[in-house]
Amino acid sequence: MQKQFDVAVIGAGAAGMMCAAVAGQRGKKVVLIDHATKLAEKIRISGGGRCNFTNINAGPQNFLSQNPHFCKSALSRYTPQDFLSLMKRYRIGYHEKHKGQLFCDDSSEQVIAMLKAECDLGNVSWRMPCSVANVGKDGDLFRIDSSAGEILASNVVIATGGLSIPKIGATDFAYRIARQFDLDVIEPQPGLVPLTFDAAAWQPFLPLAGIALPVEVETGDKKNRGEFKEDLLFTHRGLSGPAILQISSFWKAGAPLSLNLLPEIDVVSTLIEGKTSVKKNLGNVFAQWLPTRLAHGIIEANKLDPAARLADMPDRQLRNLGDAINRWTILPNGSEGYRKAEVTLGGIDTRELSQQSMMSKQVNGLYFIGESVDVTGWLGGYNFQWAWASGTAAGLAI
Ligand SMILES: Cc1cc2nc3c(=O)[nH]c(=O)nc-3n(C[C@H](O)[C@H](O)[C@H](O)COP(=O)(O)OP(=O)(O)OC[C@H]3O[C@@H](n4cnc5c(N)ncnc54)[C@H](O)[C@@H]3O)c2cc1C
């Protein structure tokens, strides 16, 4: 078995396969190493099995990082249109679902097969399943101690992703290698994750589990503010749905969330105007706007009677009720953690890497790509776009 390569890519997920294919097709001798038994499990389960593989509107504004400018170079050199051209070459059908999010018509397995075929075109060698015990550097050569024996390479690309979903093989390998070579790591945190609440405080909301509705949600201060208009889902442990997954990446422990449960209606003024009609009561007005269980939950939480007539209620009471709907402020006590998080915030500090090549500024030949780096996309295909773009940037630079 061949032992020495131009490039060893560790992690055969989205970014690793892209990088290996690009480097291989440029004539580099590439080996792709992964400890999993099943290839690219995260791509397979993504987008409910249909892989939201990019977002046509993807740009630097859709990413979180300590350095928001870092991602610009790679994203501008490998765009969503570039990935679409690849999909078209492989005749993989896709459709837009919502806000520029592109999904496969059939299955995410098609994306995996396409990337595998691209690696084959680049004559990429595979070591899988194969675990890596150590990566050392001897002069210009990296020595990788692996379960498939020693592998020597002039360049090593770390593409082992973040900590999300340990059950399917996520590890802290990238952070360990970074620290071993004295590179800074921004503390990782779960992102795109459901938020939880104190069990006793959440008790009154338990009957609402399963209810979904479009909301506006915001958190943060002027410097780091998140604002999204998406669907909210009540769960048994707290809140989820796209609105909460998006805002979770901006949420800081101890900070409240502000939710507008009826973004299209100014509830205070509509309730006060409604006082002119003798027939209108809280129950029937709210039932027009909100799912019945939620409408009753809010009325009861405010210790009011659904049969109460608007005309008989003081403005102060209606104002409180309106605020509870248009400006509901809640304090999460945590998140569901890496078990449920779609991504990992933080990672290899971008100040350590070249934005053109993704190579370490300190360690010649050592690259980090994909989710291992402190660049995290919003929900909606952005994280794969970063994997394709950063993988291509490294693949072209090696
Ligand atoms: C449930 C779910 C759904 C998602 N849906 C979407 C979506 O629809 N659209 C989107 O844009 N993003 C989505 N994401 C996020 C997206 O999957 C990731 O951001 C993306 O896969 C990151 O690519 P990566 O190559 O950096 O890492 P990964 O794809 O995670 O690949 C890392 C690879 O490294 C391997 N590895 C890890 N540790 C080691 C080790 N120690 N030794 C050897 N190999 C190792 C793993 O086995 C894996 O194959 C989703 C994530 C989850 C969890």
GROMACS .gro file of C-alpha atoms in nm, residues 30-275:
model
  246
   30VAL     CA    1  -0.410   1.256  -0.213
   31VAL     CA    2  -0.511   1.021   0.067
   32LEU     CA    3  -0.844   1.070   0.243
   33ILE     CA    4  -0.870   0.929   0.596
   34ASP     CA    5  -1.185   0.889   0.808
   35HIS     CA    6  -1.260   0.687   1.120
   36ALA     CA    7  -1.626   0.627   1.033
   37THR     CA    8  -1.755   0.307   0.879
   38LYS     CA    9  -2.021   0.494   0.678
   39LEU     CA   10  -1.920   0.772   0.440
   40ALA     CA   11  -2.038   1.130   0.505
   41GLU     CA   12  -2.314   1.047   0.750
   42LYS     CA   13  -2.382   1.417   0.816
   43ILE     CA   14  -2.452   1.486   0.450
   44ARG     CA   15  -2.680   1.181   0.443
   45ILE     CA   16  -2.898   1.294   0.736
   46SER     CA   17  -2.892   1.663   0.639
   47GLY     CA   18  -3.201   1.848   0.525
   48GLY     CA   19  -3.424   1.561   0.640
   49GLY     CA   20  -3.243   1.325   0.396
   50ARG     CA   21  -3.258   1.570   0.104
   51CYS     CA   22  -2.950   1.780   0.191
   52ASN     CA   23  -2.998   2.157   0.184
   53PHE     CA   24  -2.670   2.169  -0.008
   54THR     CA   25  -2.642   2.545  -0.056
   55ASN     CA   26  -2.827   2.875  -0.043
   56ILE     CA   27  -2.839   3.084  -0.359
   57ASN     CA   28  -2.810   3.402  -0.151
   58ALA     CA   29  -2.511   3.285   0.054
   59GLY     CA   30  -2.270   3.565   0.139
   60PRO     CA   31  -2.046   3.671   0.429
   61GLN     CA   32  -2.348   3.830   0.601
   62ASN     CA   33  -2.484   3.478   0.672
   63PHE     CA   34  -2.188   3.365   0.881
   64LEU     CA   35  -2.078   3.412   1.242
   65SER     CA   36  -1.711   3.441   1.331
   66GLN     CA   37  -1.484   3.649   1.552
   67ASN     CA   38  -1.357   3.782   1.220
   68PRO     CA   39  -1.658   3.826   0.987
   69HIS     CA   40  -1.427   3.919   0.695
   70PHE     CA   41  -1.233   3.592   0.697
   71CYS     CA   42  -1.486   3.389   0.496
   72LYS     CA   43  -1.513   3.646   0.213
   73SER     CA   44  -1.222   3.523   0.004
   74ALA     CA   45  -1.320   3.154  -0.011
   75LEU     CA   46  -1.691   3.229  -0.053
   76SER     CA   47  -1.628   3.468  -0.342
   77ARG     CA   48  -1.406   3.217  -0.523
   78TYR     CA   49  -1.645   2.920  -0.490
   79THR     CA   50  -2.006   3.035  -0.512
   80PRO     CA   51  -2.342   2.855  -0.487
   81GLN     CA   52  -2.353   2.876  -0.870
   82ASP     CA   53  -2.029   2.676  -0.886
   83PHE     CA   54  -2.181   2.398  -0.676
   84LEU     CA   55  -2.497   2.410  -0.890
   85SER     CA   56  -2.286   2.361  -1.204
   86LEU     CA   57  -2.143   2.047  -1.043
   87MET     CA   58  -2.492   1.923  -0.953
   88LYS     CA   59  -2.606   1.986  -1.311
   89ARG     CA   60  -2.307   1.795  -1.452
   90TYR     CA   61  -2.418   1.495  -1.244
   91ARG     CA   62  -2.783   1.553  -1.345
   92ILE     CA   63  -2.896   1.575  -0.982
   93GLY     CA   64  -3.239   1.737  -0.957
   94TYR     CA   65  -3.293   2.009  -0.698
   95HIS     CA   66  -3.548   2.267  -0.593
   96GLU     CA   67  -3.569   2.584  -0.388
   97LYS     CA   68  -3.772   2.541  -0.072
   98HIS     CA   69  -3.764   2.866   0.120
   99LYS     CA   70  -3.548   3.180   0.124
  100GLY     CA   71  -3.295   3.054  -0.132
  101GLN     CA   72  -3.247   2.713   0.032
  102LEU     CA   73  -3.170   2.447  -0.230
  103PHE     CA   74  -3.250   2.079  -0.165
  104CYS     CA   75  -3.206   1.759  -0.369
  105ASP     CA   76  -3.531   1.644  -0.531
  106ASP     CA   77  -3.456   1.284  -0.436
  107SER     CA   78  -3.186   1.210  -0.181
  108SER     CA   79  -2.875   1.344  -0.013
  109GLU     CA   80  -2.708   1.013  -0.111
  110GLN     CA   81  -2.675   1.167  -0.460
  111VAL     CA   82  -2.450   1.444  -0.323
  112ILE     CA   83  -2.234   1.186  -0.146
  113ALA     CA   84  -2.208   0.975  -0.462
  114MET     CA   85  -2.118   1.287  -0.664
  115LEU     CA   86  -1.838   1.386  -0.426
  116LYS     CA   87  -1.710   1.027  -0.420
  117ALA     CA   88  -1.706   1.025  -0.802
  118GLU     CA   89  -1.517   1.358  -0.801
  119CYS     CA   90  -1.259   1.202  -0.565
  120ASP     CA   91  -1.230   0.902  -0.800
  121LEU     CA   92  -1.161   1.141  -1.089
  122GLY     CA   93  -0.874   1.277  -0.882
  123ASN     CA   94  -0.743   0.922  -0.806
  124VAL     CA   95  -0.783   0.985  -0.434
  125SER     CA   96  -0.670   0.693  -0.212
  126TRP     CA   97  -0.896   0.601   0.078
  127ARG     CA   98  -0.820   0.486   0.432
  128MET     CA   99  -1.157   0.420   0.591
  129PRO     CA  100  -1.243   0.321   0.858
  130CYS     CA  101  -0.909   0.436   0.988
  131SER     CA  102  -0.832   0.612   1.313
  132VAL     CA  103  -0.549   0.859   1.363
  133ALA     CA  104  -0.351   0.838   1.685
  134ASN     CA  105  -0.102   1.113   1.616
  135VAL     CA  106   0.005   1.373   1.361
  136GLY     CA  107   0.369   1.479   1.391
  137LYS     CA  108   0.596   1.695   1.178
  138ASP     CA  109   0.953   1.603   1.083
  139GLY     CA  110   1.106   1.887   0.883
  140ASP     CA  111   0.885   1.931   0.575
  141LEU     CA  112   0.704   1.600   0.620
  142PHE     CA  113   0.403   1.512   0.833
  143ARG     CA  114   0.394   1.165   0.991
  144ILE     CA  115   0.048   1.029   1.062
  145ASP     CA  116   0.019   0.729   1.295
  146SER     CA  117  -0.298   0.560   1.185
  147SER     CA  118  -0.468   0.225   1.230
  148ALA     CA  119  -0.372   0.163   0.863
  149GLY     CA  120  -0.004   0.217   0.945
  150GLU     CA  121   0.221   0.518   0.907
  151ILE     CA  122   0.124   0.772   0.640
  152LEU     CA  123   0.367   1.041   0.524
  153ALA     CA  124   0.246   1.361   0.361
  154SER     CA  125   0.387   1.700   0.261
  155ASN     CA  126   0.055   1.864   0.352
  156VAL     CA  127  -0.215   1.775   0.602
  157VAL     CA  128  -0.569   1.907   0.580
  158ILE     CA  129  -0.779   1.878   0.894
  159ALA     CA  130  -1.144   1.841   0.791
  160THR     CA  131  -1.285   1.658   1.093
  161GLY     CA  132  -1.565   1.909   1.156
  162GLY     CA  133  -1.700   2.020   1.494
  163LEU     CA  134  -1.853   1.853   1.798
  164SER     CA  135  -2.216   1.829   1.685
  165ILE     CA  136  -2.380   1.486   1.700
  166PRO     CA  137  -2.109   1.270   1.864
  167LYS     CA  138  -2.330   0.966   1.798
  168ILE     CA  139  -2.236   0.981   1.427
  169GLY     CA  140  -1.864   1.031   1.480
  170ALA     CA  141  -1.800   1.397   1.571
  171THR     CA  142  -1.478   1.445   1.770
  172ASP     CA  143  -1.257   1.724   1.902
  173PHE     CA  144  -0.972   1.605   1.677
  174ALA     CA  145  -0.932   1.939   1.492
  175TYR     CA  146  -0.904   2.137   1.817
  176ARG     CA  147  -0.654   1.887   1.960
  177ILE     CA  148  -0.432   1.912   1.653
  178ALA     CA  149  -0.458   2.292   1.659
  179ARG     CA  150  -0.352   2.304   2.025
  180GLN     CA  151  -0.073   2.053   1.964
  181PHE     CA  152   0.071   2.294   1.705
  182ASP     CA  153   0.010   2.596   1.933
  183LEU     CA  154  -0.275   2.744   1.729
  184ASP     CA  155  -0.553   2.931   1.911
  185VAL     CA  156  -0.903   2.788   1.925
  186ILE     CA  157  -1.216   2.994   1.988
  187GLU     CA  158  -1.411   2.806   2.255
  188PRO     CA  159  -1.658   2.576   2.072
  189GLN     CA  160  -2.029   2.598   2.153
  190PRO     CA  161  -2.341   2.425   2.019
  191GLY     CA  162  -2.515   2.628   1.744
  192LEU     CA  163  -2.842   2.588   1.552
  193VAL     CA  164  -2.981   2.407   1.855
  194PRO     CA  165  -3.317   2.395   2.042
  195LEU     CA  166  -3.324   2.604   2.360
  196THR     CA  167  -3.440   2.475   2.698
  197PHE     CA  168  -3.606   2.635   3.002
  198ASP     CA  169  -3.623   2.570   3.372
  199ALA     CA  170  -3.854   2.267   3.412
  200ALA     CA  171  -4.083   2.435   3.671
  201ALA     CA  172  -4.106   2.759   3.470
  202TRP     CA  173  -4.187   2.561   3.154
  203GLN     CA  174  -4.465   2.358   3.322
  204PRO     CA  175  -4.748   2.592   3.201
  205PHE     CA  176  -4.623   2.562   2.841
  206LEU     CA  177  -4.619   2.181   2.833
  207PRO     CA  178  -4.970   2.157   2.682
  208LEU     CA  179  -4.846   2.371   2.390
  209ALA     CA  180  -4.589   2.109   2.275
  210GLY     CA  181  -4.627   2.050   1.901
  211ILE     CA  182  -4.767   2.395   1.818
  212ALA     CA  183  -4.581   2.578   1.538
  213LEU     CA  184  -4.632   2.935   1.419
  214PRO     CA  185  -4.442   3.208   1.230
  215VAL     CA  186  -4.276   3.456   1.468
  216GLU     CA  187  -4.009   3.722   1.492
  217VAL     CA  188  -3.734   3.655   1.742
  218GLU     CA  189  -3.440   3.864   1.854
  219THR     CA  190  -3.161   3.866   2.109
  220GLY     CA  191  -2.831   4.037   2.183
  221ASP     CA  192  -2.700   4.389   2.204
  222LYS     CA  193  -2.609   4.636   1.929
  223LYS     CA  194  -2.271   4.469   1.873
  224ASN     CA  195  -2.395   4.113   1.838
  225ARG     CA  196  -2.761   4.113   1.746
  226GLY     CA  197  -2.964   3.831   1.593
  227GLU     CA  198  -3.309   3.888   1.440
  228PHE     CA  199  -3.506   3.629   1.247
  229LYS     CA  200  -3.855   3.587   1.105
  230GLU     CA  201  -3.917   3.213   1.091
  231ASP     CA  202  -4.133   2.936   1.239
  232LEU     CA  203  -4.130   2.862   1.612
  233LEU     CA  204  -4.206   2.519   1.759
  234PHE     CA  205  -4.309   2.452   2.120
  235THR     CA  206  -4.153   2.130   2.257
  236HIS     CA  207  -4.174   1.945   2.590
  237ARG     CA  208  -3.842   2.090   2.704
  238GLY     CA  209  -3.856   2.435   2.549
  239LEU     CA  210  -3.852   2.596   2.206
  240SER     CA  211  -3.731   2.480   1.868
  241GLY     CA  212  -3.810   2.530   1.499
  242PRO     CA  213  -3.607   2.738   1.249
  243ALA     CA  214  -3.661   3.066   1.443
  244ILE     CA  215  -3.503   2.923   1.757
  245LEU     CA  216  -3.227   2.729   1.578
  246GLN     CA  217  -3.125   3.053   1.403
  247ILE     CA  218  -3.134   3.269   1.717
  248SER     CA  219  -2.955   3.002   1.926
  249SER     CA  220  -2.629   3.081   1.743
  250PHE     CA  221  -2.655   3.442   1.867
  251TRP     CA  222  -2.787   3.363   2.215
  252LYS     CA  223  -2.555   3.411   2.512
  253ALA     CA  224  -2.621   3.236   2.847
  254GLY     CA  225  -2.817   3.464   3.079
  255ALA     CA  226  -2.960   3.679   2.797
  256PRO     CA  227  -3.335   3.692   2.726
  257LEU     CA  228  -3.506   3.630   2.393
  258SER     CA  229  -3.778   3.863   2.270
  259LEU     CA  230  -4.049   3.698   2.063
  260ASN     CA  231  -4.326   3.852   1.858
  261LEU     CA  232  -4.589   3.581   1.825
  262LEU     CA  233  -4.801   3.791   1.586
  263PRO     CA  234  -4.557   3.994   1.376
  264GLU     CA  235  -4.827   4.112   1.132
  265ILE     CA  236  -5.060   4.254   1.400
  266ASP     CA  237  -5.020   4.539   1.647
  267VAL     CA  238  -5.213   4.356   1.918
  268VAL     CA  239  -5.247   4.645   2.168
  269SER     CA  240  -5.407   4.888   1.923
  270THR     CA  241  -5.622   4.618   1.760
  271LEU     CA  242  -5.758   4.509   2.100
  272ILE     CA  243  -5.826   4.869   2.206
  273GLU     CA  244  -6.002   4.943   1.876
  274GLY     CA  245  -6.201   4.620   1.926
  275LYS     CA  246  -6.360   4.767   2.239
   0.00000   0.00000   0.00000
